[in-house]
Amino acid sequence: MRSIRNAIHNPYAASHSMGVRLLLYWFTMALLLVAAILSILMAMGVLSHPARQLASALDIQQRNTYAALDAQMDELTAHGVAMSEKLGRELDAFLAAKGIPFDALNDDPKTIAELEKRLYAPLSSTLSAASCSGIFFCLNVTANTALPNADALRAGLYLRYSGLQPTVASEQDVICFRGAAEAARGLQIQMHNRWNPELNTALIPGSNKVATSQVERLAEGSLWAKRTELLDTWEHVMLLCVPILDGSGTVRGFCGMEISDLYFSLSHDTVSSSYGNMLTLLAPIDGDKLNLSGTMLGATNGSRLTAEGTLHIKPGKYYTIYTDGKESYLGRHRLLDVVTSDGIPLAAVTLVTANTFRSYERGSQFAWFLGSVLFLLAMLVAATVLSRRFVKPINESLAAVRGDTTEVVTSGISEIDELLTMIRERPVGALPPDVEARLRGFTERANTLTGTERTILQYYMDGYTVKDIPELARISASTVKTHNRNLYRKLGVDSFDELKVYIELFASCGRSGELLNRS
Amino acid sequence: MRRIIKASMEDISSMERFQFSLRCAVCGSLWESQPARFSKAGMQPESEGKRVIFQALYQREREDVFERAATEAMEYFSLCPICKRLVCDRCFLLGEDIDLCTDCAAFLQEHGEPVEGLSAENR
């Protein structure tokens, strides 16, 4: 390793085996190759699959969403049951104190108001403790049985938070939505602008079933009314209804909690992620359809999702696709252990907008593409730097061999340095023995040439051809031919081409002068 | 060399053909170039204009033949480096130190072989 480190840091410092350098080159090349393969796999999505990453993120978020909604509904049911028990006991105590039967409350608005004031305390305390936007109870009695819809009207108290803000419940204002006016005044509670003295239970889906069924355990008789428009308002709510039993086990009404759209939206904000904002839904799922009109929507920042229409559910490899034909969403859902009043199960749903995810996917692919291009450029730069760093001493050594420089250069590669030393120590101009003998013989034969033949040979050495000689030597072409024949015979060559080979060989050895120096 | 030969050649052309000659300065033998026929030989110009054209053609063709004749003469004549005369291959000797004409060789008592003789032998 030390030799490799030295080869990297100071290639001129000392000679290293070419094997070490080759090992370094191949090691670098292998690293670059592995990096390139990883980059290509990343760019192709084999290693970094946006859909797989989204599935993983959705799984995590869905687990949180499911846990939160499941806990919230369990908590509300528990509070509802506890409140029902308190209300039942208070009702019994009130009736006993008054010495009247339950049905005697009909057509007695004064006593009903008195009863509502008494039942306010458990209602208010539960509202403060539970995660809900409103709370109510109603009894199977009415202040005026003569009214046309007296069968649906129920005396009771319905308290709601007004001006909901994403703050703690204790800081919200409580208003009276339903209840006797005397009770509200007595309790100093502000009236709702859509206030009415009694609840119209016909507008609460499934409430009739709760108010009339006989149950042994309160939790069994409780019911989540499907999302519906709140009585006389523009708001939509989901209501938990729990029967109220008297001491004899007779159902005397029902109580429960309200979760409004606004409250749900404020309670379940979007979760921002690289793939877009993740939305939380509490939705009834009927087979492959998600009914948006019955869905409680969390915050919908960054999407156009509204509580209208139906989403068709299409399972996918990595995520489930929810589409209404115009807009698509990607997500997960899981059924809660809750069924609405119309028998459809509720599910916790986590969604992201498909368009947002596609944008992320395209951006991701582009980023990987750009990264790959930059990586390739970096590789090219690295290759250039490496080649210059390692090949430069070799080139300098070759220049020294060619004689371009007089400096003694070491390449830093032991094998090349040995070769350089061998070449340097060899006699200058030394030729293989047989070539040397041939040149010497040629030189000796050249001494036998006549003056004119030597002149013609000189012209040939200067690069002239046979055709040029008559003009240069001012002799006839026949004379030139005769001289040429004599030249070839005396020098032992068979053609002008062979003569040129000798001339070039003498020139390359720097020994042309030997041919014309008569010894 | 070409310039010297051209200056020494004589024009022995007629109206029908072009030909040039060169005489060896040593033996006096006359060398004649290959004759070339005038392209308009035998034709009479029909007008003064044609006559001018014929004359121009004659001059141009004569120049061409003159150049070819000089090239041809260079095959057989050499310039003696001593007396600076043009001599034929029969009168030009290949000497040991220098090539020269037979007259100069005799005067300088140099020996050599005539080019044409050697050529004939080799042939």
XYZ file of C-alpha atoms in Angstrom:
642
model
C 0.000 0.000 0.000
C 2.862 2.354 0.762
C 4.190 1.996 -2.778
C 0.745 2.774 -4.177
C 0.457 5.832 -1.943
C 3.882 7.035 -3.052
C 2.978 6.441 -6.696
C -0.063 8.683 -6.280
C 1.559 11.486 -4.331
C 4.910 11.749 -6.022
C 5.351 9.886 -9.257
C 8.819 11.364 -9.806
C 10.230 10.706 -6.383
C 11.362 7.161 -6.973
C 10.910 4.427 -9.504
C 8.062 2.031 -8.922
C 7.229 -1.125 -10.728
C 4.865 -0.788 -13.652
C 2.833 -3.514 -11.951
C 2.114 -1.197 -9.007
C 0.998 1.542 -11.366
C -1.126 -0.855 -13.354
C -2.687 -2.064 -10.098
C -3.476 1.569 -9.251
C -4.903 2.210 -12.709
C -7.100 -0.855 -12.617
C -8.214 -0.153 -9.078
C -9.246 3.371 -10.129
C -10.921 2.054 -13.263
C -12.801 -0.568 -11.242
C -14.025 2.125 -8.829
C -15.143 4.321 -11.709
C -16.861 1.388 -13.391
C -18.721 0.443 -10.220
C -19.728 4.087 -9.699
C -20.896 4.325 -13.317
C -22.963 1.148 -13.013
C -24.504 2.400 -9.773
C -25.275 5.726 -11.422
C -26.909 4.043 -14.422
C -28.950 1.757 -12.165
C -30.024 4.774 -10.134
C -30.975 6.700 -13.282
C -32.957 3.712 -14.569
C -34.784 3.540 -11.260
C -33.533 0.061 -10.371
C -31.933 1.254 -7.160
C -33.894 4.424 -6.586
C -37.455 3.701 -7.551
C -39.662 6.742 -6.863
C -42.798 4.550 -6.791
C -41.177 2.236 -4.268
C -40.054 5.205 -2.184
C -43.562 6.639 -2.302
C -45.002 3.277 -1.228
C -42.646 3.236 1.730
C -43.553 6.817 2.714
C -47.260 6.066 2.317
C -46.942 2.973 4.495
C -45.402 4.993 7.307
C -47.917 7.822 7.039
C -50.823 5.386 6.731
C -49.781 3.634 9.916
C -49.775 6.984 11.722
C -53.103 8.016 10.209
C -54.745 4.720 11.093
C -53.399 4.800 14.633
C -54.547 8.409 15.150
C -58.062 7.858 13.805
C -58.488 4.541 15.556
C -57.402 6.094 18.848
C -59.650 9.128 18.332
C -62.735 7.004 17.645
C -62.020 4.666 20.520
C -61.523 7.633 22.817
C -64.778 9.272 21.700
C -66.686 6.025 22.153
C -65.242 5.645 25.667
C -66.124 9.252 26.538
C -69.580 8.756 25.035
C -70.266 5.659 27.112
C -69.019 7.337 30.278
C -71.120 10.394 29.590
C -74.196 8.260 28.891
C -73.791 6.532 32.242
C -73.511 9.874 34.051
C -76.535 11.272 32.237
C -78.560 8.121 33.061
C -77.734 8.446 36.737
C -78.502 12.166 36.795
C -81.795 11.552 34.973
C -82.836 8.944 37.517
C -81.865 11.227 40.378
C -83.735 14.158 38.873
C -86.917 12.172 38.256
C -86.718 10.679 41.752
C -86.276 14.089 43.287
C -89.213 15.426 41.350
C -91.234 12.294 41.979
C -92.420 12.102 38.423
C -92.189 9.400 35.793
C -90.077 9.934 32.683
C -93.024 10.419 30.337
C -94.300 13.229 32.548
C -91.609 15.397 31.025
C -93.639 15.616 27.799
C -95.330 18.965 27.357
C -93.496 20.320 30.413
C -90.935 22.801 29.060
C -90.130 24.227 32.461
C -89.100 20.874 33.949
C -87.238 20.000 30.766
C -85.283 23.255 31.050
C -84.533 22.466 34.658
C -83.374 18.979 33.688
C -81.157 20.334 30.902
C -79.492 22.719 33.323
C -78.778 19.820 35.626
C -77.334 17.685 32.841
C -75.128 20.512 31.551
C -72.267 19.737 33.941
C -71.432 16.201 32.698
C -71.951 17.387 29.127
C -69.583 20.318 29.500
C -66.888 18.339 31.282
C -66.935 15.661 28.570
C -66.753 18.322 25.823
C -63.593 19.699 27.429
C -61.997 16.293 27.688
C -62.970 14.694 24.359
C -61.522 15.372 20.905
C -64.690 16.636 19.287
C -66.312 19.833 18.046
C -69.639 19.431 19.813
C -71.563 17.364 22.273
C -75.223 16.635 22.828
C -77.893 14.586 24.506
C -81.560 14.232 23.740
C -84.342 12.435 25.563
C -87.362 10.705 24.158
C -89.621 13.550 25.265
C -90.736 16.815 23.704
C -91.992 20.083 25.099
C -94.938 20.165 22.717
C -96.496 16.906 21.598
C -99.077 18.812 19.593
C -96.611 19.803 16.896
C -96.913 17.999 13.522
C -93.404 16.561 13.711
C -93.475 15.943 17.443
C -92.420 12.308 16.876
C -89.026 13.465 15.593
C -88.463 16.326 18.018
C -86.468 15.515 21.117
C -85.759 17.691 24.112
C -82.075 17.951 24.840
C -78.959 20.071 24.928
C -76.494 20.426 22.060
C -73.311 22.413 22.735
C -70.794 23.315 20.045
C -67.565 25.178 19.781
C -67.884 28.373 17.811
C -65.148 29.969 15.743
C -62.991 26.869 15.723
C -59.293 27.523 15.510
C -56.380 25.131 15.653
C -55.874 25.706 19.351
C -56.685 23.753 22.484
C -60.351 23.092 23.247
C -60.347 24.997 26.522
C -59.733 28.241 24.645
C -62.765 27.840 22.366
C -66.140 29.463 22.948
C -69.046 27.101 23.652
C -72.473 28.002 22.267
C -75.877 26.453 22.586
C -77.063 24.946 19.327
C -80.074 23.085 20.707
C -81.718 23.334 24.120
C -84.332 25.142 26.114
C -83.861 28.910 26.030
C -84.316 29.137 29.779
C -81.582 26.579 30.312
C -79.190 28.465 28.024
C -79.901 31.745 29.686
C -79.530 30.177 33.087
C -76.215 28.677 32.104
C -75.178 31.958 30.442
C -74.390 30.264 27.167
C -74.565 32.184 23.937
C -77.167 30.923 21.451
C -76.247 29.635 18.018
C -77.625 31.680 15.123
C -79.486 28.551 14.013
C -80.670 27.775 17.523
C -83.746 25.661 18.116
C -85.160 24.387 21.441
C -85.200 20.738 20.389
C -83.371 18.328 18.091
C -85.020 16.991 14.959
C -83.761 13.413 15.138
C -85.135 12.657 11.706
C -82.141 14.550 10.348
C -79.644 12.376 12.248
C -79.205 9.136 10.277
C -79.638 6.048 12.449
C -80.565 7.963 15.587
C -84.010 6.381 15.735
C -82.413 2.977 15.923
C -80.214 4.057 18.835
C -83.071 5.734 20.701
C -85.390 2.746 20.530
C -83.200 -0.360 20.613
C -82.759 -2.319 23.816
C -79.121 -3.051 24.645
C -77.333 -4.520 27.593
C -74.014 -2.784 27.014
C -73.854 0.834 25.962
C -70.866 0.317 23.638
C -72.865 -2.231 21.663
C -75.688 0.204 21.096
C -73.509 3.099 20.033
C -73.485 4.154 16.411
C -71.598 6.542 14.122
C -74.100 8.479 12.055
C -72.731 8.923 8.565
C -71.488 12.359 7.575
C -74.498 14.546 7.113
C -75.504 18.173 6.958
C -75.917 19.605 10.417
C -79.464 20.549 11.237
C -80.355 23.886 9.592
C -76.712 24.800 8.871
C -74.280 24.586 5.946
C -71.858 22.501 7.999
C -71.361 18.736 7.689
C -70.671 16.571 10.681
C -70.287 13.002 11.817
C -72.098 12.176 15.024
C -71.437 9.457 17.550
C -74.696 8.354 19.148
C -74.753 6.395 22.441
C -78.046 5.330 24.024
C -78.972 6.676 27.484
C -80.373 4.062 29.826
C -82.290 4.720 33.013
C -81.958 2.615 36.148
C -84.289 -0.021 34.752
C -82.290 -0.402 31.549
C -84.859 1.366 29.391
C -83.476 3.551 26.611
C -84.491 7.124 27.410
C -82.686 8.897 24.610
C -79.158 9.162 23.282
C -76.120 11.315 23.651
C -72.951 11.721 21.709
C -70.223 13.792 20.134
C -69.924 15.728 16.941
C -66.917 15.908 14.628
C -67.410 18.719 12.154
C -65.648 19.084 8.784
C -63.775 22.128 10.070
C -62.730 20.372 13.274
C -61.522 17.314 11.356
C -59.695 19.502 8.858
C -57.939 21.423 11.640
C -57.134 18.208 13.524
C -55.590 16.459 10.533
C -53.268 18.815 8.725
C -51.465 17.743 5.572
C -48.092 16.094 5.985
C -45.619 17.570 3.550
C -43.318 15.184 1.726
C -41.143 15.125 -1.387
C -43.993 13.484 -3.253
C -46.528 16.186 -2.362
C -48.761 16.877 0.610
C -50.240 13.755 2.207
C -53.955 14.072 2.967
C -55.875 12.298 5.710
C -59.404 11.048 5.063
C -61.953 9.238 7.189
C -64.004 7.684 4.438
C -66.742 5.098 3.970
C -65.489 2.469 1.532
C -68.003 0.329 -0.244
C -66.202 -2.306 -2.280
C -64.065 -0.474 -4.855
C -65.711 2.893 -4.276
C -64.799 5.640 -1.877
C -67.793 7.866 -1.261
C -66.448 11.412 -0.943
C -69.790 12.890 0.110
C -69.616 10.763 3.258
C -65.937 11.463 3.845
C -64.373 13.596 6.521
C -61.496 15.426 4.853
C -58.384 16.508 6.634
C -56.644 19.644 5.381
C -56.407 19.598 1.574
C -53.619 22.103 0.931
C -52.070 21.500 -2.470
C -54.960 19.480 -3.878
C -58.385 20.082 -5.373
C -60.052 17.285 -3.444
C -63.563 18.139 -2.182
C -66.215 16.138 -0.350
C -68.221 15.503 -3.495
C -68.490 12.561 -5.838
C -66.909 9.139 -5.749
C -63.361 7.874 -6.094
C -62.870 4.525 -7.794
C -60.278 2.374 -6.106
C -57.776 0.506 -8.256
C -55.083 -1.517 -6.477
C -51.568 -1.079 -7.882
C -48.208 -2.736 -7.382
C -46.794 -0.087 -5.078
C -49.835 1.977 -4.137
C -53.573 2.121 -4.601
C -54.919 4.514 -7.223
C -58.029 6.546 -6.431
C -59.584 8.340 -9.376
C -62.745 10.237 -10.167
C -62.032 10.281 -13.894
C -60.519 13.757 -13.824
C -58.095 13.751 -10.944
C -56.108 10.820 -9.629
C -54.677 10.226 -6.205
C -52.205 7.673 -4.950
C -52.414 6.264 -1.486
C -53.329 3.601 1.021
C -56.413 2.801 3.044
C -57.264 0.470 5.893
C -60.684 -0.291 7.308
C -61.303 0.821 10.876
C -63.370 -1.265 13.244
C -66.240 1.182 12.762
C -69.390 0.951 10.645
C -71.589 3.936 9.824
C -75.338 4.072 10.307
C -75.890 2.801 6.757
C -73.702 -0.248 7.334
C -70.676 0.903 5.319
C -67.288 0.492 7.000
C -65.107 3.528 7.624
C -61.490 3.521 6.589
C -58.444 5.589 7.372
C -57.083 6.863 4.049
C -53.817 8.554 3.154
C -53.559 10.207 -0.265
C -51.139 12.211 -2.378
C -52.041 13.919 -5.627
C -50.888 11.852 -8.615
C -49.808 14.938 -10.573
C -47.567 16.112 -7.756
C -45.962 12.705 -7.545
C -45.475 12.552 -11.336
C -43.725 15.937 -11.175
C -41.472 14.608 -8.433
C -40.822 11.465 -10.472
C -39.867 13.480 -13.551
C -37.708 15.795 -11.444
C -36.051 12.808 -9.836
C -35.297 11.201 -13.186
C -33.927 14.480 -14.524
C -31.788 14.903 -11.418
C -30.375 11.414 -11.867
C -29.780 12.072 -15.550
C -28.010 15.327 -14.747
C -26.061 13.575 -12.013
C -25.013 10.849 -14.433
C -23.851 13.407 -17.007
C -21.902 15.318 -14.370
C -20.445 12.062 -13.116
C -19.322 11.126 -16.614
C -17.760 14.580 -17.037
C -16.020 14.168 -13.698
C -14.761 10.779 -14.862
C -13.415 12.352 -18.045
C -11.649 15.051 -16.049
C -10.274 12.412 -13.674
C -9.110 10.319 -16.623
C -7.417 13.363 -18.188
C -5.694 14.316 -14.934
C -4.625 10.726 -14.292
C -3.308 10.212 -17.786
C -1.400 13.495 -17.703
C -0.008 12.773 -14.270
C 1.106 9.265 -15.083
C 1.872 9.465 -18.786
C 3.787 12.746 -18.647
C 6.975 11.184 -17.196
C 6.765 8.409 -19.798
C 6.468 10.967 -22.614
C 9.384 12.935 -21.186
C 11.402 9.754 -21.096
C 10.555 9.034 -24.726
C 11.562 12.588 -25.640
C 14.874 11.961 -23.928
C 15.282 8.759 -25.960
C 14.554 10.627 -29.183
C 17.152 13.169 -28.192
C 14.729 16.105 -27.928
C 16.271 16.990 -24.591
C 19.678 16.591 -23.080
C 18.392 16.349 -19.533
C 18.613 13.047 -17.733
C 14.967 12.207 -17.148
C 13.574 9.477 -14.964
C 10.070 8.293 -15.681
C 9.364 7.042 -12.192
C 8.650 3.611 -13.646
C 11.418 1.139 -12.973
C 11.027 -0.833 -16.210
C 11.124 2.274 -18.403
C 14.030 3.727 -16.407
C 15.993 0.530 -17.013
C 15.253 0.753 -20.727
C 16.329 4.404 -20.782
C 19.582 3.609 -19.005
C 20.308 0.837 -21.497
C 19.672 3.132 -24.472
C 21.698 5.953 -22.932
C 24.685 3.717 -22.275
C 24.667 2.268 -25.772
C 27.206 3.801 -28.263
C 25.621 6.547 -30.366
C 24.849 5.475 -33.923
C 25.581 1.833 -33.312
C 23.926 -0.365 -35.876
C 23.350 -4.073 -36.081
C 26.583 -5.822 -37.211
C 25.332 -6.989 -40.639
C 24.020 -3.499 -41.557
C 27.283 -1.917 -40.517
C 29.205 -4.336 -42.749
C 26.988 -3.561 -45.709
C 27.444 0.204 -45.277
C 31.182 -0.167 -44.955
C 31.332 -2.259 -48.142
C 29.190 0.305 -49.941
C 31.535 3.104 -48.858
C 34.537 1.170 -50.130
C 32.886 0.567 -53.480
C 31.939 4.253 -53.736
C 35.678 5.049 -53.719
C 35.976 3.419 -57.149
C 33.571 5.916 -58.807
C 34.833 8.359 -61.437
C 34.505 12.086 -60.952
C 31.328 12.395 -63.029
C 29.790 9.338 -61.368
C 30.457 10.886 -57.974
C 28.863 14.133 -59.170
C 25.790 12.207 -60.285
C 25.712 10.334 -56.954
C 25.834 13.682 -55.197
C 22.795 14.836 -57.209
C 20.957 11.687 -56.148
C 21.915 12.292 -52.516
C 20.542 15.816 -52.889
C 17.208 14.316 -53.882
C 17.329 14.701 -57.685
C 16.058 11.968 -59.991
C 17.526 10.443 -63.176
C 15.418 12.759 -65.296
C 17.014 15.843 -63.721
C 20.635 14.842 -64.397
C 21.034 15.832 -68.123
C 20.036 19.391 -67.346
C 22.132 19.578 -64.182
C 25.274 17.898 -65.503
C 24.843 19.224 -69.066
C 25.360 15.824 -70.532
C 23.177 13.796 -72.868
C 20.562 11.393 -71.551
C 22.570 8.562 -73.145
C 25.614 9.664 -71.171
C 23.538 9.652 -67.996
C 22.319 6.131 -68.732
C 25.856 4.965 -69.247
C 26.983 6.572 -65.992
C 24.053 5.012 -64.170
C 24.920 1.545 -65.418
C 28.480 2.059 -64.211
C 27.258 3.424 -60.866
C 25.012 0.440 -60.227
C 27.682 -2.044 -61.230
C 30.395 -0.450 -59.107
C 28.164 0.060 -56.028
C 26.636 -3.407 -56.294
C 23.014 -2.322 -56.623
C 20.451 -3.491 -59.123
C 18.223 -0.478 -59.421
C 17.823 3.166 -58.671
C 15.412 2.262 -55.819
C 18.054 0.124 -54.138
C 20.579 2.942 -54.525
C 18.072 5.320 -52.847
C 17.694 2.879 -49.907
C 21.457 3.017 -49.297
C 21.493 6.791 -49.642
C 18.665 7.125 -47.086
C 20.331 4.665 -44.713
C 23.569 6.697 -44.805
C 21.580 9.895 -44.277
C 19.655 8.468 -41.281
C 22.963 7.433 -39.672
C 24.442 10.857 -40.378
C 27.153 9.254 -42.481
C 26.400 10.656 -45.950
C 29.765 12.377 -46.000
C 31.550 9.015 -46.017
C 30.231 8.292 -49.506
C 31.903 11.265 -51.140
C 35.133 11.399 -49.123
C 37.607 9.534 -51.214
C 39.951 7.670 -48.912
C 21.556 22.697 -71.191
C 18.201 23.058 -72.940
C 18.872 26.752 -73.451
C 22.288 26.032 -74.998
C 20.878 23.398 -77.316
C 18.003 25.631 -78.381
C 20.432 28.429 -79.159
C 22.535 26.079 -81.303
C 19.797 24.344 -83.255
C 19.122 25.360 -86.845
C 15.716 25.605 -88.398
C 15.456 23.528 -91.532
C 11.666 23.696 -91.722
C 9.668 24.276 -94.927
C 6.071 25.411 -95.411
C 4.975 21.762 -95.294
C 6.892 20.449 -92.282
C 8.941 21.452 -89.232
C 12.390 20.102 -88.564
C 15.530 21.265 -86.749
C 19.131 20.202 -86.907
C 22.179 20.297 -84.670
C 25.719 19.760 -85.751
C 28.419 18.080 -83.639
C 31.182 20.602 -82.974
C 33.847 17.895 -83.192
C 32.949 15.535 -86.042
C 30.572 17.870 -87.877
C 27.902 15.200 -88.236
C 24.404 16.603 -88.588
C 21.644 15.458 -86.351
C 18.095 16.140 -87.508
C 15.050 16.057 -85.360
C 11.971 14.002 -86.173
C 10.064 15.973 -88.866
C 6.541 17.134 -87.988
C 3.966 18.015 -90.667
C 2.295 21.444 -90.591
C -1.414 20.876 -89.878
C -2.410 23.128 -92.786
C 0.211 21.839 -95.227
C -1.005 21.863 -98.830
C -3.876 24.213 -98.089
C -4.092 27.660 -99.614
C -5.607 30.397 -97.487
C -8.801 31.622 -99.127
C -8.537 35.077 -97.763
C -6.178 37.504 -96.110
C -7.762 36.689 -92.786
C -7.155 32.955 -93.276
C -3.603 33.684 -94.241
C -3.025 35.538 -90.959
C -4.571 32.629 -89.099
C -2.389 30.109 -90.978
C 0.679 32.145 -90.132
C -0.234 32.231 -86.436
C -0.847 28.486 -86.500
C 2.451 27.910 -88.265
C 4.351 29.880 -85.601
C 2.647 28.063 -82.751
C 3.231 24.599 -84.160
C 6.819 25.485 -84.985
C 7.402 26.507 -81.341
C 5.971 23.187 -80.124
C 8.133 21.174 -82.492
C 11.172 23.291 -81.555
C 10.693 22.395 -77.851
C 10.291 18.703 -78.689
C 13.377 18.821 -80.889
C 15.437 20.332 -78.043
C 14.282 17.514 -75.718
C 15.194 15.000 -78.419
C 18.634 16.556 -78.926
C 19.334 16.335 -75.219
C 19.316 12.571 -75.674
C 22.411 12.703 -77.904
C 24.387 15.866 -77.190
C 26.558 16.773 -74.242
C 28.391 19.968 -73.388
C 32.113 19.592 -73.108
C 33.111 21.174 -69.769
C 36.468 22.229 -71.234
C 35.667 23.824 -74.592
C 31.971 24.438 -73.890
C 30.919 22.976 -77.252
C 28.034 20.678 -77.972
C 29.274 17.302 -79.127
C 27.544 14.073 -80.080
C 27.773 10.876 -78.045
C 30.374 9.474 -80.428
C 32.687 12.396 -79.694
C 32.100 12.591 -75.948
C 34.347 10.547 -73.714
C 33.751 9.289 -70.203
C 36.998 10.038 -68.393
C 38.285 9.003 -65.020
C 38.164 12.473 -63.545
C 36.019 14.331 -66.009
C 33.932 13.686 -69.120
C 35.120 15.674 -72.143
C 35.115 15.805 -75.928
C 37.649 13.893 -77.972
C 39.417 17.091 -79.115
C 39.940 18.283 -75.550
C 40.927 14.743 -74.471
C 43.608 14.665 -77.163
C 44.813 18.125 -76.223
C 44.943 17.310 -72.529
C 46.114 13.776 -73.103
C 43.212 12.331 -71.167
C 41.727 8.955 -71.833
C 38.167 7.845 -71.950
C 35.547 5.777 -73.656
C 33.024 7.340 -76.056
C 29.447 7.206 -74.795
C 28.008 5.740 -77.965
C 30.680 3.072 -78.096
C 29.979 2.016 -74.514
C 26.271 2.109 -75.113
C 26.620 -0.097 -78.138
C 28.750 -2.534 -76.172
C 26.272 -2.693 -73.333
C 23.479 -3.055 -75.799
